Amino acid sequence: MTSELSITDRKRYRNLMSQSIGVGVIGIFAATAAAVFAPSSIEDLFLIAGVGSYYLGVVGYLFIWQRTGVRLLDEREARIEQKTGQIVVSVLIAITIFALPADVLLDTTGIVDVPPAIRGVVWGYALLLLFSLLVYGYVADRMQ
Amino acid sequence: MKNRIRNYRERKGISQGELGEAVSVSRQTINAIERERYNPSLELAFKLAAYFDTTVEALFDPDLSE
């Protein structure tokens, strides 16, 4: 069985978590805006404070989530997330299967110069796929 | 899967949100179940049946010929 918090509590905690992130994001935007008008001697301080505010917002979000045990998603939302992940991994697999050998072939033969940005995307997706397979193995191992 | 959640809910005079709150899911999930766009887990099916003081079979009608 999963968390039995009432949906009212779940909403309240989720609101608090959103507010925490919101304050962090507003903080970084406000500090960035202030840095534009601040004297150059203290400009960096505003930027550091802004990023610090953002990190604090994220930490607040994670803190509330961990301390309250609030379940962020109900079962349908979790299923949506699972399905989304499956589609994304399918796309990564398709790109890796077709684009990676093509990139190696084109690079070796020199028929066409593949732009570095496209090569970066192809290899980045392949690494992301590798990472997701490793995570899959880890999760599967824990569920055995 | 066909179900009679809407009938039971309306007979009880509660909203989708209230039913969702009672069984710890969102209003959208109740709506998706009523519209037969989403089949609930066994756990949620039993929760719904317990809430309406009936059986899972009375709430859900799986078309096994499909």
mmCIF file of C-alpha atoms in Angstrom:
data_model
loop_
_atom_site.group_PDB
_atom_site.id
_atom_site.type_symbol
_atom_site.label_atom_id
_atom_site.label_comp_id
_atom_site.label_asym_id
_atom_site.label_seq_id
_atom_site.Cartn_x
_atom_site.Cartn_y
_atom_site.Cartn_z
ATOM 1 C CA MET A 1 0.000 0.000 0.000
ATOM 2 C CA THR A 2 1.121 3.544 -0.691
ATOM 3 C CA SER A 3 0.753 6.801 1.243
ATOM 4 C CA GLU A 4 -2.705 7.181 2.800
ATOM 5 C CA LEU A 5 -2.611 10.966 3.151
ATOM 6 C CA SER A 6 -5.958 12.523 2.344
ATOM 7 C CA ILE A 7 -6.124 14.339 -0.949
ATOM 8 C CA THR A 8 -6.652 17.617 0.982
ATOM 9 C CA ASP A 9 -3.347 17.137 2.797
ATOM 10 C CA ARG A 10 -1.715 16.014 -0.426
ATOM 11 C CA LYS A 11 -2.909 19.214 -2.142
ATOM 12 C CA ARG A 12 -1.734 21.339 0.795
ATOM 13 C CA TYR A 13 1.734 19.810 0.765
ATOM 14 C CA ARG A 14 1.954 20.002 -2.996
ATOM 15 C CA ASN A 15 0.994 23.682 -2.793
ATOM 16 C CA LEU A 16 3.699 24.259 -0.194
ATOM 17 C CA MET A 17 6.213 22.484 -2.428
ATOM 18 C CA SER A 18 5.168 24.585 -5.426
ATOM 19 C CA GLN A 19 5.429 27.743 -3.333
ATOM 20 C CA SER A 20 8.919 26.761 -2.230
ATOM 21 C CA ILE A 21 10.048 26.311 -5.829
ATOM 22 C CA GLY A 22 8.171 29.483 -6.803
ATOM 23 C CA VAL A 23 9.929 31.589 -4.192
ATOM 24 C CA GLY A 24 13.271 30.187 -5.367
ATOM 25 C CA VAL A 25 12.544 30.971 -9.017
ATOM 26 C CA ILE A 26 11.265 34.467 -8.201
ATOM 27 C CA GLY A 27 14.396 34.961 -6.091
ATOM 28 C CA ILE A 28 16.753 34.109 -8.937
ATOM 29 C CA PHE A 29 14.865 36.356 -11.381
ATOM 30 C CA ALA A 30 14.714 39.231 -8.894
ATOM 31 C CA ALA A 31 18.401 38.902 -8.055
ATOM 32 C CA THR A 32 19.331 38.759 -11.743
ATOM 33 C CA ALA A 33 17.259 41.884 -12.409
ATOM 34 C CA ALA A 34 18.841 43.610 -9.405
ATOM 35 C CA ALA A 35 22.306 42.630 -10.644
ATOM 36 C CA VAL A 36 21.655 44.492 -13.897
ATOM 37 C CA PHE A 37 21.167 47.773 -12.015
ATOM 38 C CA ALA A 38 23.654 47.129 -9.220
ATOM 39 C CA PRO A 39 27.170 48.625 -9.216
ATOM 40 C CA SER A 40 29.608 46.211 -10.845
ATOM 41 C CA SER A 41 31.408 45.752 -7.523
ATOM 42 C CA ILE A 42 28.414 43.933 -5.978
ATOM 43 C CA GLU A 43 26.849 42.502 -9.150
ATOM 44 C CA ASP A 44 28.253 39.028 -8.493
ATOM 45 C CA LEU A 45 26.824 39.043 -4.972
ATOM 46 C CA PHE A 46 23.299 39.455 -6.351
ATOM 47 C CA LEU A 47 23.836 36.610 -8.796
ATOM 48 C CA ILE A 48 25.191 34.334 -6.069
ATOM 49 C CA ALA A 49 22.259 35.250 -3.811
ATOM 50 C CA GLY A 50 19.842 34.516 -6.669
ATOM 51 C CA VAL A 51 21.239 31.055 -7.355
ATOM 52 C CA GLY A 52 21.349 30.426 -3.579
ATOM 53 C CA SER A 53 17.676 31.390 -3.338
ATOM 54 C CA TYR A 54 16.846 29.011 -6.174
ATOM 55 C CA TYR A 55 18.742 26.145 -4.526
ATOM 56 C CA LEU A 56 16.983 26.871 -1.217
ATOM 57 C CA GLY A 57 13.638 26.647 -3.018
ATOM 58 C CA VAL A 58 14.575 23.258 -4.451
ATOM 59 C CA VAL A 59 15.856 22.036 -1.062
ATOM 60 C CA GLY A 60 12.580 23.218 0.530
ATOM 61 C CA TYR A 61 10.619 21.270 -2.085
ATOM 62 C CA LEU A 62 12.613 18.104 -1.429
ATOM 63 C CA PHE A 63 12.446 18.623 2.353
ATOM 64 C CA ILE A 64 8.639 18.890 2.411
ATOM 65 C CA TRP A 65 8.356 15.911 0.074
ATOM 66 C CA GLN A 66 10.595 13.713 2.223
ATOM 67 C CA ARG A 67 9.273 14.810 5.637
ATOM 68 C CA THR A 68 5.584 14.545 4.832
ATOM 69 C CA GLY A 69 5.793 11.351 2.778
ATOM 70 C CA VAL A 70 3.394 13.035 0.386
ATOM 71 C CA ARG A 71 2.692 10.980 -2.677
ATOM 72 C CA LEU A 72 3.102 13.304 -5.608
ATOM 73 C CA LEU A 73 1.130 11.235 -8.072
ATOM 74 C CA ASP A 74 -1.912 9.020 -7.806
ATOM 75 C CA GLU A 75 -1.957 5.723 -9.700
ATOM 76 C CA ARG A 76 -3.283 7.137 -12.985
ATOM 77 C CA GLU A 77 -0.730 9.953 -12.943
ATOM 78 C CA ALA A 78 2.005 7.406 -12.159
ATOM 79 C CA ARG A 79 0.806 5.326 -15.120
ATOM 80 C CA ILE A 80 0.949 8.439 -17.341
ATOM 81 C CA GLU A 81 4.520 9.065 -16.173
ATOM 82 C CA GLN A 82 5.448 5.425 -16.802
ATOM 83 C CA LYS A 83 3.948 5.514 -20.314
ATOM 84 C CA THR A 84 5.746 8.797 -21.041
ATOM 85 C CA GLY A 85 9.040 7.241 -19.963
ATOM 86 C CA GLN A 86 8.427 4.229 -22.205
ATOM 87 C CA ILE A 87 7.784 6.439 -25.229
ATOM 88 C CA VAL A 88 10.887 8.540 -24.567
ATOM 89 C CA VAL A 89 13.065 5.434 -24.205
ATOM 90 C CA SER A 90 11.579 4.009 -27.430
ATOM 91 C CA VAL A 91 12.539 7.200 -29.255
ATOM 92 C CA LEU A 92 16.057 7.067 -27.766
ATOM 93 C CA ILE A 93 16.389 3.421 -28.867
ATOM 94 C CA ALA A 94 15.234 4.238 -32.405
ATOM 95 C CA ILE A 95 17.641 7.175 -32.701
ATOM 96 C CA THR A 96 20.531 5.144 -31.305
ATOM 97 C CA ILE A 97 19.869 2.142 -33.547
ATOM 98 C CA PHE A 98 19.688 4.184 -36.750
ATOM 99 C CA ALA A 99 21.731 7.325 -36.151
ATOM 100 C CA LEU A 100 24.748 5.937 -34.309
ATOM 101 C CA PRO A 101 25.913 3.524 -37.049
ATOM 102 C CA ALA A 102 25.151 6.202 -39.662
ATOM 103 C CA ASP A 103 27.314 8.682 -37.784
ATOM 104 C CA VAL A 104 30.205 6.217 -37.536
ATOM 105 C CA LEU A 105 29.835 5.352 -41.249
ATOM 106 C CA LEU A 106 29.749 8.980 -42.387
ATOM 107 C CA ASP A 107 32.648 9.894 -40.133
ATOM 108 C CA THR A 108 34.743 6.980 -41.419
ATOM 109 C CA THR A 109 33.984 7.365 -45.120
ATOM 110 C CA GLY A 110 33.844 11.151 -45.121
ATOM 111 C CA ILE A 111 30.907 11.159 -47.542
ATOM 112 C CA VAL A 112 29.202 13.891 -45.584
ATOM 113 C CA ASP A 113 30.513 16.005 -42.734
ATOM 114 C CA VAL A 114 28.032 15.608 -39.894
ATOM 115 C CA PRO A 115 27.684 18.904 -38.010
ATOM 116 C CA PRO A 116 29.171 18.657 -34.508
ATOM 117 C CA ALA A 117 25.846 19.673 -32.943
ATOM 118 C CA ILE A 118 24.064 16.699 -34.542
ATOM 119 C CA ARG A 119 26.881 14.331 -33.543
ATOM 120 C CA GLY A 120 26.608 15.666 -30.008
ATOM 121 C CA VAL A 121 22.867 15.019 -29.938
ATOM 122 C CA VAL A 122 23.246 11.463 -31.329
ATOM 123 C CA TRP A 123 25.991 10.494 -28.893
ATOM 124 C CA GLY A 124 24.270 12.305 -26.038
ATOM 125 C CA TYR A 125 21.063 10.351 -26.671
ATOM 126 C CA ALA A 126 23.067 7.094 -26.854
ATOM 127 C CA LEU A 127 24.645 7.860 -23.469
ATOM 128 C CA LEU A 128 21.240 8.763 -22.053
ATOM 129 C CA LEU A 129 19.922 5.407 -23.284
ATOM 130 C CA LEU A 130 22.877 3.635 -21.685
ATOM 131 C CA PHE A 131 22.163 5.472 -18.436
ATOM 132 C CA SER A 132 18.478 4.523 -18.542
ATOM 133 C CA LEU A 133 19.435 0.857 -19.110
ATOM 134 C CA LEU A 134 21.720 0.991 -16.068
ATOM 135 C CA VAL A 135 18.924 2.515 -13.966
ATOM 136 C CA TYR A 136 16.520 -0.118 -15.309
ATOM 137 C CA GLY A 137 18.939 -2.851 -14.201
ATOM 138 C CA TYR A 138 19.253 -1.266 -10.766
ATOM 139 C CA VAL A 139 15.486 -0.965 -10.287
ATOM 140 C CA ALA A 140 14.860 -4.485 -11.612
ATOM 141 C CA ASP A 141 17.473 -5.842 -9.207
ATOM 142 C CA ARG A 142 15.755 -4.126 -6.257
ATOM 143 C CA MET A 143 12.388 -5.572 -7.247
ATOM 144 C CA GLN A 144 13.603 -9.178 -7.340
ATOM 145 C CA MET B 1 -13.777 -1.831 -18.874
ATOM 146 C CA LYS B 2 -17.376 -0.851 -18.289
ATOM 147 C CA ASN B 3 -18.259 0.398 -14.824
ATOM 148 C CA ARG B 4 -21.094 1.880 -12.804
ATOM 149 C CA ILE B 5 -19.057 4.344 -10.756
ATOM 150 C CA ARG B 6 -21.004 7.360 -12.011
ATOM 151 C CA ASN B 7 -24.350 5.742 -11.092
ATOM 152 C CA TYR B 8 -23.187 4.871 -7.604
ATOM 153 C CA ARG B 9 -21.620 8.304 -7.106
ATOM 154 C CA GLU B 10 -24.684 10.216 -8.282
ATOM 155 C CA ARG B 11 -26.948 8.000 -6.161
ATOM 156 C CA LYS B 12 -24.824 9.000 -3.177
ATOM 157 C CA GLY B 13 -24.998 12.656 -4.227
ATOM 158 C CA ILE B 14 -21.274 13.392 -4.161
ATOM 159 C CA SER B 15 -18.956 15.071 -6.621
ATOM 160 C CA GLN B 16 -16.032 13.462 -8.429
ATOM 161 C CA GLY B 17 -13.695 15.498 -6.217
ATOM 162 C CA GLU B 18 -15.342 14.217 -3.036
ATOM 163 C CA LEU B 19 -15.148 10.634 -4.234
ATOM 164 C CA GLY B 20 -11.505 11.159 -5.211
ATOM 165 C CA GLU B 21 -10.773 12.537 -1.762
ATOM 166 C CA ALA B 22 -12.460 9.546 -0.135
ATOM 167 C CA VAL B 23 -10.293 7.055 -2.009
ATOM 168 C CA SER B 24 -7.114 9.228 -2.185
ATOM 169 C CA VAL B 25 -6.973 9.916 -5.901
ATOM 170 C CA SER B 26 -7.499 13.067 -7.931
ATOM 171 C CA ARG B 27 -10.803 14.241 -9.393
ATOM 172 C CA GLN B 28 -9.285 13.735 -12.829
ATOM 173 C CA THR B 29 -8.666 10.065 -12.059
ATOM 174 C CA ILE B 30 -12.300 9.534 -11.021
ATOM 175 C CA ASN B 31 -13.385 11.311 -14.194
ATOM 176 C CA ALA B 32 -11.109 9.094 -16.313
ATOM 177 C CA ILE B 33 -12.516 5.953 -14.649
ATOM 178 C CA GLU B 34 -16.116 7.073 -15.169
ATOM 179 C CA ARG B 35 -15.412 7.803 -18.823
ATOM 180 C CA GLU B 36 -13.782 4.368 -19.097
ATOM 181 C CA ARG B 37 -10.524 5.920 -20.227
ATOM 182 C CA TYR B 38 -8.613 4.406 -17.325
ATOM 183 C CA ASN B 39 -8.949 1.055 -15.562
ATOM 184 C CA PRO B 40 -8.145 1.381 -11.863
ATOM 185 C CA SER B 41 -5.761 -0.897 -10.013
ATOM 186 C CA LEU B 42 -7.139 -3.768 -7.985
ATOM 187 C CA GLU B 43 -6.390 -1.787 -4.826
ATOM 188 C CA LEU B 44 -8.381 1.229 -6.002
ATOM 189 C CA ALA B 45 -11.214 -0.990 -7.268
ATOM 190 C CA PHE B 46 -11.525 -2.531 -3.795
ATOM 191 C CA LYS B 47 -11.378 0.923 -2.179
ATOM 192 C CA LEU B 48 -14.214 2.124 -4.414
ATOM 193 C CA ALA B 49 -16.248 -0.987 -3.706
ATOM 194 C CA ALA B 50 -15.714 -0.568 0.044
ATOM 195 C CA TYR B 51 -16.672 3.112 -0.157
ATOM 196 C CA PHE B 52 -19.952 2.306 -1.924
ATOM 197 C CA ASP B 53 -20.465 -0.703 0.353
ATOM 198 C CA THR B 54 -20.726 -3.065 -2.576
ATOM 199 C CA THR B 55 -18.582 -5.573 -4.440
ATOM 200 C CA VAL B 56 -16.007 -5.040 -7.157
ATOM 201 C CA GLU B 57 -18.137 -7.174 -9.484
ATOM 202 C CA ALA B 58 -21.115 -4.857 -8.938
ATOM 203 C CA LEU B 59 -19.039 -1.806 -9.852
ATOM 204 C CA PHE B 60 -17.037 -3.188 -12.749
ATOM 205 C CA ASP B 61 -18.126 -5.277 -15.676
ATOM 206 C CA PRO B 62 -15.147 -6.678 -17.559
ATOM 207 C CA ASP B 63 -16.049 -7.719 -21.084
ATOM 208 C CA LEU B 64 -14.108 -10.961 -21.124
ATOM 209 C CA SER B 65 -15.012 -11.632 -24.744
ATOM 210 C CA GLU B 66 -12.674 -8.809 -25.857
#
